[in-house]
PDB file of C-alpha atoms in Angstrom:
ATOM      1  CA  MET A   1     -49.728  92.368-236.837  1.00  0.00           C
ATOM      2  CA  GLN A   2     -48.686  95.458-234.874  1.00  0.00           C
ATOM      3  CA  ARG A   3     -52.198  95.757-233.674  1.00  0.00           C
ATOM      4  CA  LYS A   4     -52.854  92.451-232.525  1.00  0.00           C
ATOM      5  CA  TRP A   5     -49.813  92.598-230.066  1.00  0.00           C
ATOM      6  CA  THR A   6     -50.720  95.691-228.960  1.00  0.00           C
ATOM      7  CA  LEU A   7     -53.941  94.097-228.271  1.00  0.00           C
ATOM      8  CA  SER A   8     -52.781  91.684-226.796  1.00  0.00           C
ATOM      9  CA  ILE A   9     -50.086  93.072-224.428  1.00  0.00           C
ATOM     10  CA  PHE A  10     -52.978  95.558-223.393  1.00  0.00           C
ATOM     11  CA  CYS A  11     -55.269  92.736-223.031  1.00  0.00           C
ATOM     12  CA  GLY A  12     -52.802  90.098-220.489  1.00  0.00           C
ATOM     13  CA  LEU A  13     -51.776  93.607-218.372  1.00  0.00           C
ATOM     14  CA  ALA A  14     -55.696  94.463-217.919  1.00  0.00           C
ATOM     15  CA  ALA A  15     -55.752  90.578-217.038  1.00  0.00           C
ATOM     16  CA  LEU A  16     -53.462  91.415-214.605  1.00  0.00           C
ATOM     17  CA  LEU A  17     -54.550  94.153-213.188  1.00  0.00           C
ATOM     18  CA  ALA A  18     -57.672  92.502-212.465  1.00  0.00           C
ATOM     19  CA  GLY A  19     -55.801  89.862-210.733  1.00  0.00           C
ATOM     20  CA  GLY A  20     -53.868  91.594-208.428  1.00  0.00           C
ATOM     21  CA  ALA A  21     -56.768  92.928-207.622  1.00  0.00           C
ATOM     22  CA  VAL A  22     -59.409  90.279-206.650  1.00  0.00           C
ATOM     23  CA  THR A  23     -56.410  88.970-204.844  1.00  0.00           C
ATOM     24  CA  ALA A  24     -56.400  92.323-202.532  1.00  0.00           C
ATOM     25  CA  LEU A  25     -59.342  92.187-201.644  1.00  0.00           C
ATOM     26  CA  ALA A  26     -59.250  88.889-200.702  1.00  0.00           C
ATOM     27  CA  ALA A  27     -56.310  89.448-199.272  1.00  0.00           C
ATOM     28  CA  GLY A  28     -58.181  92.100-197.134  1.00  0.00           C
ATOM     29  CA  TYR A  29     -60.843  89.661-195.952  1.00  0.00           C
ATOM     30  CA  GLY A  30     -58.945  86.904-195.721  1.00  0.00           C
ATOM     31  CA  SER A  31     -55.773  88.766-193.039  1.00  0.00           C
ATOM     32  CA  ALA A  32     -54.951  87.300-189.155  1.00  0.00           C
ATOM     33  CA  GLU A  33     -57.507  90.518-187.845  1.00  0.00           C
ATOM     34  CA  ASP A  34     -60.076  89.054-190.800  1.00  0.00           C
ATOM     35  CA  PRO A  35     -59.847  85.643-191.560  1.00  0.00           C
ATOM     36  CA  LEU A  36     -61.574  83.456-193.754  1.00  0.00           C
ATOM     37  CA  VAL A  37     -64.833  81.009-191.471  1.00  0.00           C
ATOM     38  CA  THR A  38     -66.042  78.099-193.452  1.00  0.00           C
ATOM     39  CA  LEU A  39     -68.960  76.238-191.749  1.00  0.00           C
ATOM     40  CA  SER A  40     -67.010  73.580-191.192  1.00  0.00           C
ATOM     41  CA  TYR A  41     -64.961  75.440-188.800  1.00  0.00           C
ATOM     42  CA  ILE A  42     -67.685  76.479-186.569  1.00  0.00           C
ATOM     43  CA  THR A  43     -68.945  73.298-186.130  1.00  0.00           C
ATOM     44  CA  GLU A  44     -66.218  71.107-185.495  1.00  0.00           C
ATOM     45  CA  VAL A  45     -63.639  74.002-183.630  1.00  0.00           C
ATOM     46  CA  ALA A  46     -65.602  77.184-182.360  1.00  0.00           C
ATOM     47  CA  ALA A  47     -68.678  75.876-181.157  1.00  0.00           C
ATOM     48  CA  PRO A  48     -67.361  72.280-179.500  1.00  0.00           C
ATOM     49  CA  GLU A  49     -64.697  75.426-177.435  1.00  0.00           C
ATOM     50  CA  ALA A  50     -67.884  77.968-177.012  1.00  0.00           C
ATOM     51  CA  ASP A  51     -70.154  75.377-175.305  1.00  0.00           C
ATOM     52  CA  SER A  52     -66.935  73.921-173.446  1.00  0.00           C
ATOM     53  CA  ARG A  53     -66.252  77.448-172.313  1.00  0.00           C
ATOM     54  CA  ILE A  54     -69.729  78.265-171.563  1.00  0.00           C
ATOM     55  CA  ASP A  55     -69.636  74.934-169.703  1.00  0.00           C
ATOM     56  CA  SER A  56     -67.138  75.449-167.820  1.00  0.00           C
ATOM     57  CA  VAL A  57     -68.472  78.769-166.002  1.00  0.00           C
ATOM     58  CA  PHE A  58     -71.650  77.819-165.715  1.00  0.00           C
ATOM     59  CA  SER A  59     -70.138  74.951-163.416  1.00  0.00           C
ATOM     60  CA  GLU A  60     -67.811  77.331-161.680  1.00  0.00           C
ATOM     61  CA  LYS A  61     -70.410  79.427-160.612  1.00  0.00           C
ATOM     62  CA  GLN A  62     -72.875  76.811-159.699  1.00  0.00           C
ATOM     63  CA  LYS A  63     -70.299  75.569-157.326  1.00  0.00           C
ATOM     64  CA  ALA A  64     -70.538  78.874-156.011  1.00  0.00           C
ATOM     65  CA  LEU A  65     -73.782  79.678-155.428  1.00  0.00           C
ATOM     66  CA  SER A  66     -73.756  76.452-154.185  1.00  0.00           C
ATOM     67  CA  GLY A  67     -71.919  76.690-151.211  1.00  0.00           C
ATOM     68  CA  GLU A  68     -73.630  80.441-150.444  1.00  0.00           C
ATOM     69  CA  ILE A  69     -76.812  77.638-151.184  1.00  0.00           C
ATOM     70  CA  ASP A  70     -74.721  75.216-148.255  1.00  0.00           C
ATOM     71  CA  GLU A  71     -73.409  78.588-146.142  1.00  0.00           C
ATOM     72  CA  LYS A  72     -76.652  79.652-145.469  1.00  0.00           C
ATOM     73  CA  ILE A  73     -78.760  76.983-144.858  1.00  0.00           C
ATOM     74  CA  GLY A  74     -75.843  76.406-142.448  1.00  0.00           C
ATOM     75  CA  GLN A  75     -76.751  79.491-140.671  1.00  0.00           C
ATOM     76  CA  LEU A  76     -80.427  78.687-140.998  1.00  0.00           C
ATOM     77  CA  ARG A  77     -80.618  75.540-139.093  1.00  0.00           C
ATOM     78  CA  SER A  78     -78.054  76.969-135.809  1.00  0.00           C
ATOM     79  CA  GLU A  79     -80.089  79.718-135.608  1.00  0.00           C
ATOM     80  CA  MET A  80     -83.667  77.658-135.429  1.00  0.00           C
ATOM     81  CA  GLU A  81     -81.762  74.743-133.239  1.00  0.00           C
ATOM     82  CA  LYS A  82     -81.409  78.424-130.977  1.00  0.00           C
ATOM     83  CA  GLN A  83     -84.308  79.455-130.636  1.00  0.00           C
ATOM     84  CA  ALA A  84     -85.697  75.413-130.419  1.00  0.00           C
ATOM     85  CA  ASN A  85     -83.580  75.495-127.139  1.00  0.00           C
ATOM     86  CA  GLN A  86     -84.691  78.672-126.022  1.00  0.00           C
ATOM     87  CA  PRO A  87     -87.755  78.614-123.970  1.00  0.00           C
ATOM     88  CA  ALA A  88     -91.061  80.082-124.966  1.00  0.00           C
ATOM     89  CA  PHE A  89     -92.099  82.303-122.221  1.00  0.00           C
ATOM     90  CA  SER A  90     -89.559  83.271-119.477  1.00  0.00           C
ATOM     91  CA  GLN A  91     -90.835  82.569-115.913  1.00  0.00           C
ATOM     92  CA  GLN A  92     -91.691  86.330-115.457  1.00  0.00           C
ATOM     93  CA  THR A  93     -93.885  85.791-118.073  1.00  0.00           C
ATOM     94  CA  LEU A  94     -95.647  82.792-116.895  1.00  0.00           C
ATOM     95  CA  ASP A  95     -96.149  84.416-113.453  1.00  0.00           C
ATOM     96  CA  ALA A  96     -97.147  87.341-114.240  1.00  0.00           C
ATOM     97  CA  ALA A  97    -100.060  85.574-115.927  1.00  0.00           C
ATOM     98  CA  ALA A  98    -100.901  83.456-113.856  1.00  0.00           C
ATOM     99  CA  GLU A  99    -101.111  86.544-111.286  1.00  0.00           C
ATOM    100  CA  ALA A 100    -103.810  87.039-114.297  1.00  0.00           C
ATOM    101  CA  ALA A 101    -105.882  84.506-114.489  1.00  0.00           C
ATOM    102  CA  ALA A 102    -105.570  84.545-110.675  1.00  0.00           C
ATOM    103  CA  ALA A 103    -106.947  87.721-110.630  1.00  0.00           C
ATOM    104  CA  LYS A 104    -110.034  87.279-113.206  1.00  0.00           C
ATOM    105  CA  LEU A 105    -111.205  83.393-111.905  1.00  0.00           C
ATOM    106  CA  GLY A 106    -110.092  83.667-107.358  1.00  0.00           C
ATOM    107  CA  GLY A 107    -111.794  88.159-107.693  1.00  0.00           C
ATOM    108  CA  GLN A 108    -108.681  89.385-105.976  1.00  0.00           C
ATOM    109  CA  SER A 109    -104.997  88.662-106.405  1.00  0.00           C
ATOM    110  CA  GLY A 110    -103.969  88.847-102.878  1.00  0.00           C
ATOM    111  CA  GLN A 111    -106.163  86.184-102.333  1.00  0.00           C
ATOM    112  CA  TRP A 112    -103.461  83.335-103.491  1.00  0.00           C
ATOM    113  CA  ARG A 113    -100.872  82.229-101.288  1.00  0.00           C
ATOM    114  CA  GLU A 114     -97.660  80.430-103.004  1.00  0.00           C
ATOM    115  CA  ILE A 115     -97.019  76.911-101.080  1.00  0.00           C
ATOM    116  CA  SER A 116     -94.429  74.740-100.691  1.00  0.00           C
ATOM    117  CA  LEU A 117     -94.678  71.109-100.733  1.00  0.00           C
ATOM    118  CA  ALA A 118     -91.963  68.982 -99.659  1.00  0.00           C
ATOM    119  CA  LYS A 119     -90.933  65.850-101.888  1.00  0.00           C
ATOM    120  CA  GLY A 120     -94.280  62.801-100.262  1.00  0.00           C
ATOM    121  CA  GLN A 121     -95.878  66.171 -98.688  1.00  0.00           C
ATOM    122  CA  GLN A 122    -100.135  66.547-100.029  1.00  0.00           C
ATOM    123  CA  LEU A 123    -102.258  69.130-100.376  1.00  0.00           C
ATOM    124  CA  ALA A 124    -105.368  68.750 -99.982  1.00  0.00           C
ATOM    125  CA  GLY A 125    -108.144  70.754-100.634  1.00  0.00           C
ATOM    126  CA  GLY A 126    -111.455  72.479-100.063  1.00  0.00           C
ATOM    127  CA  VAL A 127    -114.156  72.319-102.336  1.00  0.00           C
ATOM    128  CA  GLY A 128    -114.533  75.194-104.365  1.00  0.00           C
ATOM    129  CA  CYS A 129    -110.173  75.544-103.711  1.00  0.00           C
ATOM    130  CA  GLN A 130    -107.882  76.709-107.484  1.00  0.00           C
ATOM    131  CA  LEU A 131    -104.541  75.499-107.324  1.00  0.00           C
ATOM    132  CA  ILE A 132    -101.791  75.696-109.744  1.00  0.00           C
ATOM    133  CA  LEU A 133     -99.289  73.992-110.559  1.00  0.00           C
ATOM    134  CA  ARG A 134     -95.931  76.471-110.902  1.00  0.00           C
ATOM    135  CA  ARG A 135     -92.205  74.928-110.616  1.00  0.00           C
ATOM    136  CA  GLY A 136     -91.781  70.663-109.667  1.00  0.00           C
ATOM    137  CA  ALA A 137     -94.028  67.990-110.186  1.00  0.00           C
ATOM    138  CA  ALA A 138     -96.708  66.467-108.751  1.00  0.00           C
ATOM    139  CA  SER A 139     -99.351  63.688-108.996  1.00  0.00           C
ATOM    140  CA  CYS A 140    -102.624  63.597-108.522  1.00  0.00           C
ATOM    141  CA  TYR A 141    -104.610  63.391-105.208  1.00  0.00           C
ATOM    142  CA  SER A 142    -108.196  61.874-105.540  1.00  0.00           C
ATOM    143  CA  GLY A 143    -109.367  64.558-108.276  1.00  0.00           C
ATOM    144  CA  MET A 144    -109.666  67.066-109.806  1.00  0.00           C
ATOM    145  CA  VAL A 145    -110.948  69.402-112.830  1.00  0.00           C
ATOM    146  CA  ASN A 146    -107.554  70.908-114.885  1.00  0.00           C
ATOM    147  CA  LEU A 147    -110.085  73.936-115.638  1.00  0.00           C
ATOM    148  CA  SER A 148    -107.172  74.725-118.583  1.00  0.00           C
ATOM    149  CA  SER A 149    -108.083  71.732-120.613  1.00  0.00           C
ATOM    150  CA  GLY A 150    -111.566  70.834-119.415  1.00  0.00           C
ATOM    151  CA  GLU A 151    -110.266  67.237-118.566  1.00  0.00           C
ATOM    152  CA  THR A 152    -111.141  65.680-115.481  1.00  0.00           C
ATOM    153  CA  LEU A 153    -108.015  63.714-113.313  1.00  0.00           C
ATOM    154  CA  SER A 154    -107.975  60.948-111.375  1.00  0.00           C
ATOM    155  CA  HIS A 155    -105.884  59.581-108.275  1.00  0.00           C
ATOM    156  CA  GLY A 156    -102.503  59.334-109.961  1.00  0.00           C
ATOM    157  CA  GLN A 157    -102.635  61.468-112.872  1.00  0.00           C
ATOM    158  CA  ALA A 158     -99.324  63.663-113.529  1.00  0.00           C
ATOM    159  CA  VAL A 159    -100.556  67.053-112.963  1.00  0.00           C
ATOM    160  CA  ALA A 160     -99.047  69.908-115.452  1.00  0.00           C
ATOM    161  CA  ALA A 161     -97.881  73.004-114.734  1.00  0.00           C
ATOM    162  CA  ASN A 162     -99.576  76.571-115.193  1.00  0.00           C
ATOM    163  CA  ASN A 163    -102.417  74.570-115.393  1.00  0.00           C
ATOM    164  CA  LEU A 164    -105.373  75.634-113.391  1.00  0.00           C
ATOM    165  CA  TYR A 165    -107.902  72.758-110.996  1.00  0.00           C
ATOM    166  CA  LEU A 166    -110.767  72.914-109.397  1.00  0.00           C
ATOM    167  CA  VAL A 167    -111.069  70.520-106.083  1.00  0.00           C
ATOM    168  CA  GLY A 168    -114.771  69.665-106.088  1.00  0.00           C
ATOM    169  CA  THR A 169    -114.643  67.479-103.707  1.00  0.00           C
ATOM    170  CA  GLU A 170    -113.349  68.310-100.009  1.00  0.00           C
ATOM    171  CA  GLY A 171    -109.793  66.311 -99.374  1.00  0.00           C
ATOM    172  CA  CYS A 172    -108.607  66.337-103.018  1.00  0.00           C
ATOM    173  CA  GLY A 173    -105.618  68.197-104.214  1.00  0.00           C
ATOM    174  CA  PHE A 174    -102.148  67.630-105.315  1.00  0.00           C
ATOM    175  CA  ILE A 175     -99.201  65.133-103.757  1.00  0.00           C
ATOM    176  CA  ALA A 176     -95.705  65.971-104.366  1.00  0.00           C
ATOM    177  CA  SER A 177     -93.613  63.934-106.041  1.00  0.00           C
ATOM    178  CA  GLU A 178     -90.193  65.762-106.667  1.00  0.00           C
ATOM    179  CA  THR A 179     -89.937  69.844-104.036  1.00  0.00           C
ATOM    180  CA  CYS A 180     -92.814  71.749-106.027  1.00  0.00           C
ATOM    181  CA  ALA A 181     -94.329  75.301-105.219  1.00  0.00           C
ATOM    182  CA  VAL A 182     -98.264  75.595-105.601  1.00  0.00           C
ATOM    183  CA  LEU A 183    -100.322  78.907-105.489  1.00  0.00           C
ATOM    184  CA  VAL A 184    -103.169  78.091-104.235  1.00  0.00           C
ATOM    185  CA  ASN A 185    -106.415  79.762-103.741  1.00  0.00           C
ATOM    186  CA  GLY A 186    -109.362  79.024-100.984  1.00  0.00           C
ATOM    187  CA  ALA A 187    -109.195  76.437 -98.333  1.00  0.00           C
ATOM    188  CA  TYR A 188    -106.868  73.894 -97.745  1.00  0.00           C
ATOM    189  CA  THR A 189    -104.447  71.368 -95.772  1.00  0.00           C
ATOM    190  CA  LEU A 190    -100.793  70.871 -95.307  1.00  0.00           C
ATOM    191  CA  GLN A 191    -100.889  66.646 -95.051  1.00  0.00           C
TER     192      GLN A 191
END
């Protein structure tokens, strides 16, 4: 019987040691540094928290990027408006182009003269006279051919600036609607 007792005590101690070892192992994995996690904790607590954090980070980034994009659009819009308000060509460029065109069409550029017309004054050209309205406003007197566009202008139509006009009938020309400057190549009279 003593042997049974010894065996019982031995088995009890072995069971106690085995239980302590399992507890020690479980305590190592379930500590504050390494807690045990269940599926319900992940789906009910951890995932919603992670989603809300991700959403807040993305919304902050979206606001920042949206602000940067709006700023860039504003800068581009103001730059485009600034460029749209500037003339496409300077007056010097237009003058040089008119002189080059006059040199090619009329032979020597020395044949071209700039004539100033007062409001209501008329410039009548001889046959073959070439006219270019440089500044101001004028209307057609009788009829002319716009060599720049290929159109025929009739009496009273507005004359376009920086277009080359050809007088086909004696006495046709410009009537100044306001003070203007005209380049003339050929015979003309002022009235």
